[in-house]
Amino acid sequence: MRETKTLKEKLQLFLVVMMPILITQLGLYAMNFFDTTMSGQAGAEDLAGVAIGSSLWVPVFTGLSGILLALTPMIAQNIGAGNKEEVPYTVVQGLYLSIAVSIVIIIGGGLVLEPILNLMSLEAEVHRVAYYYLVALGFGVIPLFMYTVLRCFIDSLGQTRVTMFITLLSLPINVFFNYVLIFGAWGFPRLGGIGAGVASTITYWSILGITIYFIARVQPFSTYQIFKKVYKVSFAKWKELLILGLPIGFTIFFETSIFAAVTLLMSEFNTATIAAHQAAINFASFLYMIPLSFAFTLTIAVGYEVGAKRFDDAKQYSKMGIWMALGMGVIAGLIIYVMRGPVSGLYTNDPNVARLIQQFLIYSIFFQLSDALATPIQGVLRGHKDVNIPFVMALVSFWLIGLPTGYILANYTEFGPFGYWIGLITGLAVCAAALLWRLYTVEKRAKVQLER
């Protein structure tokens, strides 16, 4: 990042930073996309098993990795304030914390996975695929969380093209191992949906190795000498990270886990409905990478300007990013509406499942519009290190409004499984409105500080 004087310069810099983030996010989610689509071609049971497994894994991963995302505004503000000597120490402590978090996930998952699956009314084959898919993913937890820390460091320097390059390098690895392990090609065992979990773990280790090489050997990362010194574990630094990161993590967790909860509640419906629901969520989530990329970019840009006490510049970035994200949200909704037929064909050859996918996709259009507003605002607020109130807003919107609304509509009206989606839309809309109010409050407070 660098200081800009005009709106044109800000737009140019914003796009330079954001486009690689967008490609990176699309690339990373493409791994999940290929897991789902390729598993669906292996059979409805494999698709449903991966759906259940992903629904349990994604909230855990996104929520806990959200804790580590606190590194981005911390490092961005350090760089903006000229405190570069603090950066390597912060990154290494983040790596230590990521390993600790990974160990907790592995142990906790080993204890609760089987009991959770047993609580669900799953067919035996769906249960088996979901269980071993998650077991396979467990071997990739440590490299995935360590990579998250290193990516925060790279992105906070504004070098988002590097993470894009790393992701594009790793994507063919994921597709190759998905193909040979799901379908048993070229002498590999045919694992079905379980093979998608094994392929993801291999990919996570590959991404970590490539990233470590870049940070150790390539400028400007090598000048920070991240791996030169072995620091002692600092629980004080962990506390600082957790104070900022836990609200971020919980905010993300409450948003993503609501989708997981809906998928788990849908286990009362048949396998075709579960598979169609997951396919529609998978494609909608793929397009969600657009507002998420705006959010990541806004955190970097706003954090940099706030660190340098340029609050007016931070506000200009926030307005620009939010309006651009809203425009992209409208485009994403049109893509879903026009392409819902061909999209359903990517996930299944079963005409009944395809029909249900298309119906769910219509509802997902409204997700795009709410996310296009709420997600970038969350990015701006993180740049201001304002995380506690948004956390409460997410909790209330999704779990106290959205989920109960969906449950009532699904079980006591004729909407059936679509009632849950209406509940999700309601929760997202309420959260977007609340976050808009919070952004107004925070920027007004920043203006008062500037006038002093």
XYZ file of C-alpha atoms in Angstrom:
452
model
C 0.000 0.000 0.000
C 1.020 3.620 -0.523
C -0.470 7.050 0.062
C -2.796 8.321 -2.676
C -3.968 11.858 -3.375
C -6.873 11.561 -5.783
C -9.914 9.311 -6.132
C -8.536 8.038 -9.449
C -5.310 6.957 -7.768
C -7.297 5.235 -5.033
C -9.404 3.360 -7.581
C -6.312 2.231 -9.487
C -4.537 1.077 -6.324
C -7.688 -0.582 -5.001
C -8.087 -2.612 -8.183
C -4.387 -3.512 -8.257
C -4.701 -4.928 -4.740
C -8.165 -6.436 -5.129
C -7.988 -8.287 -8.453
C -5.317 -10.741 -7.283
C -7.283 -11.272 -4.047
C -10.398 -12.034 -6.109
C -8.543 -14.520 -8.304
C -6.986 -16.055 -5.177
C -10.362 -16.430 -3.447
C -11.960 -17.889 -6.552
C -9.011 -20.247 -6.884
C -9.194 -21.366 -3.267
C -12.929 -21.877 -3.413
C -12.538 -23.632 -6.751
C -10.999 -26.480 -4.752
C -14.246 -26.854 -2.795
C -16.186 -26.320 -6.029
C -14.323 -29.160 -7.741
C -14.703 -31.342 -4.630
C -18.453 -30.932 -4.840
C -18.986 -31.117 -8.600
C -16.641 -34.069 -9.126
C -18.121 -35.922 -6.135
C -21.577 -35.300 -7.580
C -20.547 -37.002 -10.798
C -19.475 -40.019 -8.720
C -23.001 -40.361 -7.297
C -25.732 -38.689 -5.230
C -24.483 -40.421 -2.037
C -20.974 -39.080 -2.590
C -22.313 -35.574 -3.190
C -24.505 -35.729 -0.073
C -21.624 -37.130 2.021
C -19.249 -34.376 0.916
C -22.090 -31.880 1.502
C -22.518 -32.986 5.111
C -18.760 -33.102 5.665
C -18.261 -29.644 4.185
C -21.132 -28.262 6.234
C -19.395 -29.394 9.420
C -15.897 -28.351 8.306
C -16.418 -24.974 6.629
C -17.818 -23.123 9.710
C -14.987 -24.479 11.862
C -12.331 -23.522 9.327
C -13.715 -20.092 8.441
C -14.476 -19.210 12.056
C -11.097 -20.203 13.462
C -9.141 -18.870 10.490
C -11.089 -15.651 11.048
C -9.245 -15.340 14.357
C -5.982 -15.348 12.418
C -7.319 -12.681 10.037
C -6.677 -10.214 12.869
C -3.100 -10.256 11.621
C -4.038 -8.355 8.449
C -5.185 -5.065 10.082
C -2.474 -5.388 12.763
C 0.326 -5.710 10.215
C -1.234 -3.143 7.847
C -1.455 -0.579 10.643
C 2.128 -1.328 11.754
C 3.371 -0.733 8.233
C 1.228 2.390 7.830
C 2.651 3.758 11.096
C 6.235 2.857 10.097
C 6.693 0.107 12.750
C 8.145 -2.518 10.381
C 10.378 -4.108 13.025
C 7.271 -5.439 14.787
C 6.082 -7.386 11.717
C 8.221 -10.587 11.865
C 7.552 -11.055 15.580
C 3.791 -10.726 14.996
C 3.839 -13.184 12.088
C 5.788 -15.835 14.016
C 3.453 -15.576 17.002
C 0.582 -15.969 14.561
C 2.188 -19.180 13.263
C 2.516 -20.525 16.808
C -1.131 -19.709 17.474
C -2.207 -21.368 14.200
C -0.504 -24.620 15.223
C -2.167 -24.497 18.643
C -5.579 -23.891 17.044
C -4.979 -26.786 14.629
C -4.184 -29.206 17.450
C -7.380 -28.205 19.256
C -9.403 -28.832 16.077
C -7.846 -32.245 15.479
C -8.399 -33.430 19.062
C -11.894 -31.944 19.278
C -12.885 -33.365 15.910
C -11.700 -36.823 16.911
C -13.921 -36.702 19.979
C -17.156 -35.303 18.534
C -17.274 -36.260 14.841
C -18.843 -39.703 15.169
C -21.428 -38.644 17.805
C -22.511 -35.675 15.647
C -22.973 -37.828 12.556
C -24.879 -40.400 14.598
C -27.385 -37.715 15.599
C -28.293 -37.205 11.949
C -30.695 -39.380 9.969
C -28.212 -40.271 7.244
C -28.145 -43.207 4.901
C -25.268 -45.573 5.713
C -23.234 -44.696 2.608
C -23.691 -40.942 3.103
C -22.557 -41.348 6.732
C -19.448 -43.275 5.646
C -18.435 -40.741 2.982
C -18.930 -37.766 5.332
C -16.904 -39.394 8.131
C -13.865 -40.388 6.095
C -13.947 -37.178 4.033
C -13.477 -35.227 7.274
C -10.845 -37.654 8.593
C -8.858 -37.108 5.397
C -9.186 -33.325 5.751
C -7.876 -33.567 9.314
C -4.381 -34.330 8.018
C -4.341 -30.970 6.249
C -5.484 -28.745 9.097
C -2.036 -27.655 10.303
C -0.671 -26.555 6.887
C -3.951 -24.823 6.035
C -3.944 -22.637 9.159
C -0.219 -21.891 8.873
C -0.773 -20.807 5.278
C -3.594 -18.504 6.442
C -1.124 -16.639 8.675
C 1.489 -16.326 5.946
C -1.123 -15.151 3.485
C -2.209 -12.398 5.904
C 1.420 -11.219 5.995
C 1.740 -11.220 2.200
C -1.588 -9.458 1.634
C -0.947 -6.824 4.305
C 2.082 -5.710 2.281
C -0.220 -5.183 -0.695
C 1.515 -8.022 -2.575
C -1.718 -9.820 -3.344
C -0.472 -10.967 -6.760
C 1.851 -13.381 -4.981
C -0.983 -15.183 -3.177
C -2.805 -15.281 -6.500
C 0.196 -16.914 -8.159
C 0.558 -19.459 -5.346
C -3.130 -20.371 -5.564
C -2.998 -20.785 -9.327
C 0.024 -23.058 -8.920
C -1.800 -25.255 -6.413
C -5.154 -25.501 -8.208
C -4.005 -28.034 -10.837
C -2.625 -30.197 -8.016
C -6.073 -30.299 -6.413
C -7.897 -31.058 -9.667
C -5.428 -33.830 -10.575
C -5.673 -35.640 -7.247
C -9.457 -35.141 -7.159
C -9.749 -36.854 -10.517
C -7.493 -39.817 -9.822
C -8.731 -40.410 -6.252
C -12.466 -39.842 -6.733
C -12.731 -41.896 -9.925
C -9.788 -44.283 -9.469
C -7.907 -43.256 -12.603
C -4.398 -44.394 -13.604
C -4.115 -47.120 -11.006
C -5.183 -45.014 -8.007
C -7.896 -46.418 -5.699
C -11.466 -45.269 -6.392
C -12.395 -43.426 -3.186
C -15.442 -41.476 -4.359
C -16.201 -38.402 -2.243
C -13.555 -39.437 0.303
C -10.930 -38.894 -2.383
C -11.851 -35.200 -2.431
C -10.748 -34.917 1.194
C -7.427 -36.647 0.489
C -6.822 -34.391 -2.528
C -7.504 -31.270 -0.453
C -4.993 -32.322 2.199
C -2.283 -32.909 -0.404
C -3.044 -29.477 -1.846
C -2.840 -27.732 1.553
C 0.652 -29.112 2.179
C 1.697 -28.018 -1.311
C 0.400 -24.469 -0.770
C 2.280 -24.158 2.525
C 5.561 -25.312 0.990
C 5.300 -22.902 -1.933
C 4.403 -19.987 0.368
C 7.321 -20.612 2.722
C 9.684 -20.582 -0.278
C 8.338 -17.221 -1.485
C 8.568 -15.563 1.935
C 12.103 -16.844 2.551
C 13.543 -16.141 -0.900
C 11.537 -13.481 -2.750
C 11.540 -9.689 -2.253
C 10.026 -7.779 -0.480
C 9.110 -10.603 1.921
C 12.666 -11.823 2.466
C 13.711 -8.408 3.828
C 11.512 -9.034 6.878
C 13.467 -12.251 7.625
C 10.414 -13.963 9.074
C 12.138 -17.330 9.573
C 15.590 -16.055 10.600
C 14.939 -15.812 14.336
C 13.206 -18.313 16.611
C 11.027 -16.336 19.005
C 9.692 -17.637 22.285
C 5.976 -18.154 22.535
C 4.408 -14.928 23.788
C 1.055 -15.447 25.433
C 0.783 -11.660 25.694
C 0.927 -11.410 21.891
C -1.516 -14.313 21.584
C -3.854 -12.378 23.873
C -3.572 -9.289 21.652
C -4.326 -11.412 18.583
C -7.239 -13.146 20.264
C -8.800 -9.943 21.604
C -9.039 -8.646 18.043
C -9.379 -12.000 16.293
C -12.017 -13.793 18.372
C -14.821 -11.353 17.511
C -13.802 -11.562 13.824
C -13.746 -15.353 14.005
C -17.058 -15.609 15.806
C -18.684 -13.149 13.378
C -17.589 -15.292 10.430
C -18.515 -18.471 12.300
C -22.056 -17.318 13.047
C -22.570 -16.444 9.385
C -21.098 -19.641 7.913
C -22.406 -21.979 10.606
C -25.967 -20.897 9.929
C -25.617 -22.453 6.470
C -24.139 -25.572 8.050
C -26.987 -25.736 10.572
C -29.512 -25.535 7.758
C -27.770 -28.354 5.875
C -27.795 -30.499 9.012
C -31.479 -29.733 9.634
C -32.172 -30.745 6.049
C -30.951 -34.254 6.853
C -34.618 -34.973 7.637
C -35.324 -34.650 3.903
C -34.267 -37.156 1.257
C -30.798 -37.514 -0.279
C -31.842 -35.656 -3.468
C -32.885 -32.580 -1.457
C -29.662 -32.591 0.597
C -27.573 -32.917 -2.574
C -29.477 -30.148 -4.386
C -29.269 -27.814 -1.397
C -25.505 -28.305 -1.124
C -24.966 -27.842 -4.868
C -26.875 -24.535 -4.846
C -25.027 -23.331 -1.739
C -21.741 -24.351 -3.331
C -22.323 -22.260 -6.467
C -23.722 -19.285 -4.548
C -20.697 -19.435 -2.244
C -18.422 -19.458 -5.278
C -19.902 -16.087 -6.321
C -19.695 -14.918 -2.686
C -15.930 -14.771 -3.198
C -16.522 -11.465 -5.016
C -17.822 -9.432 -2.017
C -15.407 -11.319 0.245
C -12.512 -10.112 -1.912
C -13.791 -6.551 -1.618
C -13.884 -7.029 2.164
C -10.282 -8.268 2.347
C -9.103 -5.370 0.177
C -11.010 -2.824 2.236
C -9.478 -4.171 5.446
C -6.001 -3.659 3.980
C -6.707 -0.203 2.492
C -8.720 1.175 5.415
C -6.320 -0.322 7.969
C -3.374 1.333 6.209
C -5.062 4.757 6.106
C -6.341 4.523 9.694
C -2.826 3.601 10.856
C -1.545 6.756 9.146
C -4.408 8.841 10.704
C -5.847 9.665 7.264
C -9.501 9.068 8.148
C -10.930 10.941 5.153
C -8.935 8.703 2.809
C -10.183 5.641 4.688
C -13.792 6.815 4.209
C -13.225 7.342 0.477
C -11.954 3.786 0.151
C -14.961 2.426 2.061
C -17.541 4.246 -0.090
C -15.830 3.238 -3.307
C -15.471 -0.412 -2.324
C -19.040 -0.808 -1.045
C -20.646 0.694 -4.164
C -18.498 -1.450 -6.444
C -19.412 -4.560 -4.447
C -23.129 -3.746 -4.710
C -22.805 -3.462 -8.467
C -21.059 -6.812 -8.656
C -23.776 -8.323 -6.440
C -26.440 -7.346 -8.973
C -24.357 -8.905 -11.761
C -23.893 -12.102 -9.721
C -27.658 -12.342 -9.224
C -28.244 -12.022 -12.971
C -25.637 -14.729 -13.654
C -27.421 -17.121 -11.295
C -30.824 -16.439 -12.861
C -29.661 -16.855 -16.451
C -27.274 -19.776 -15.898
C -29.218 -21.833 -13.334
C -29.994 -24.564 -15.891
C -26.427 -25.178 -17.101
C -25.113 -24.790 -13.544
C -27.323 -27.621 -12.278
C -25.829 -29.857 -14.961
C -22.355 -29.327 -13.509
C -23.390 -31.050 -10.292
C -25.565 -33.956 -11.330
C -26.943 -36.117 -14.102
C -30.109 -36.813 -12.091
C -33.021 -34.734 -13.506
C -34.818 -34.633 -10.133
C -31.754 -33.280 -8.337
C -31.117 -30.804 -11.183
C -34.676 -29.453 -10.900
C -34.280 -28.904 -7.160
C -30.900 -27.199 -7.659
C -32.476 -24.681 -10.036
C -35.230 -23.893 -7.523
C -32.720 -23.331 -4.711
C -30.601 -21.103 -6.974
C -33.492 -18.677 -7.424
C -33.493 -18.079 -3.663
C -29.700 -17.679 -3.643
C -30.015 -14.525 -5.768
C -31.189 -12.687 -2.658
C -28.089 -13.940 -0.792
C -25.902 -12.153 -3.299
C -27.596 -8.791 -2.783
C -27.393 -8.897 1.027
C -23.801 -10.184 1.011
C -22.787 -7.488 -1.458
C -23.621 -4.904 1.214
C -22.822 -6.663 4.495
C -19.508 -8.317 3.633
C -17.600 -5.206 2.409
C -18.846 -3.257 5.427
C -17.386 -5.950 7.683
C -14.067 -5.460 5.880
C -14.162 -1.695 6.500
C -14.984 -2.163 10.185
C -12.074 -4.623 10.612
C -9.792 -2.000 9.092
C -10.938 0.268 11.945
C -10.398 -2.663 14.371
C -14.112 -2.433 15.184
C -15.093 -6.060 15.686
C -17.139 -6.525 18.872
C -20.429 -4.884 17.871
C -20.454 -6.576 14.421
C -20.006 -9.894 16.244
C -23.163 -9.280 18.314
C -25.040 -8.153 15.210
C -24.131 -11.378 13.405
C -25.191 -13.510 16.370
C -28.591 -11.862 16.661
C -29.273 -11.644 12.917
C -28.401 -15.217 11.990
C -29.202 -17.275 15.062
C -31.976 -15.371 16.818
C -33.793 -14.133 13.697
C -32.721 -16.085 10.605
C -32.640 -19.688 11.868
C -35.907 -19.586 13.886
C -37.662 -17.951 10.919
C -36.374 -20.678 8.608
C -37.323 -23.481 11.005
C -40.887 -22.223 11.359
C -41.331 -21.788 7.606
C -39.790 -25.191 6.806
C -41.783 -27.166 9.358
C -45.095 -25.332 9.667
C -45.761 -24.015 6.161
C -45.823 -25.410 2.635
C -42.370 -23.974 1.842
C -40.691 -27.167 3.107
C -36.886 -27.086 2.640
C -37.127 -23.714 0.875
C -38.341 -22.215 4.160
C -34.829 -22.532 5.553
C -33.515 -20.475 2.650
C -36.073 -17.741 3.295
C -34.848 -17.689 6.895
C -31.255 -17.334 5.683
C -32.237 -14.452 3.429
C -34.002 -12.749 6.348
C -30.963 -13.084 8.625
C -28.579 -11.752 5.968
C -30.816 -8.752 5.243
C -31.135 -7.823 8.927
C -27.366 -8.144 9.398
C -26.671 -5.936 6.359
C -28.948 -3.185 7.687
C -27.389 -3.339 11.160
C -23.843 -3.205 9.802
C -24.698 -0.193 7.658
C -25.788 1.636 10.801
C -22.597 0.578 12.590
C -20.416 1.842 9.729
C -22.118 5.240 9.935
C -21.407 5.361 13.676
C -17.742 4.374 13.375
C -16.966 6.792 10.538
C -18.739 9.604 12.402
C -16.564 8.881 15.442
C -13.440 8.883 13.261
C -14.441 12.286 11.844
C -14.728 13.704 15.370
C -11.232 12.395 16.183
C -9.865 14.026 13.031
C -11.416 17.413 13.882
C -9.735 17.313 17.302
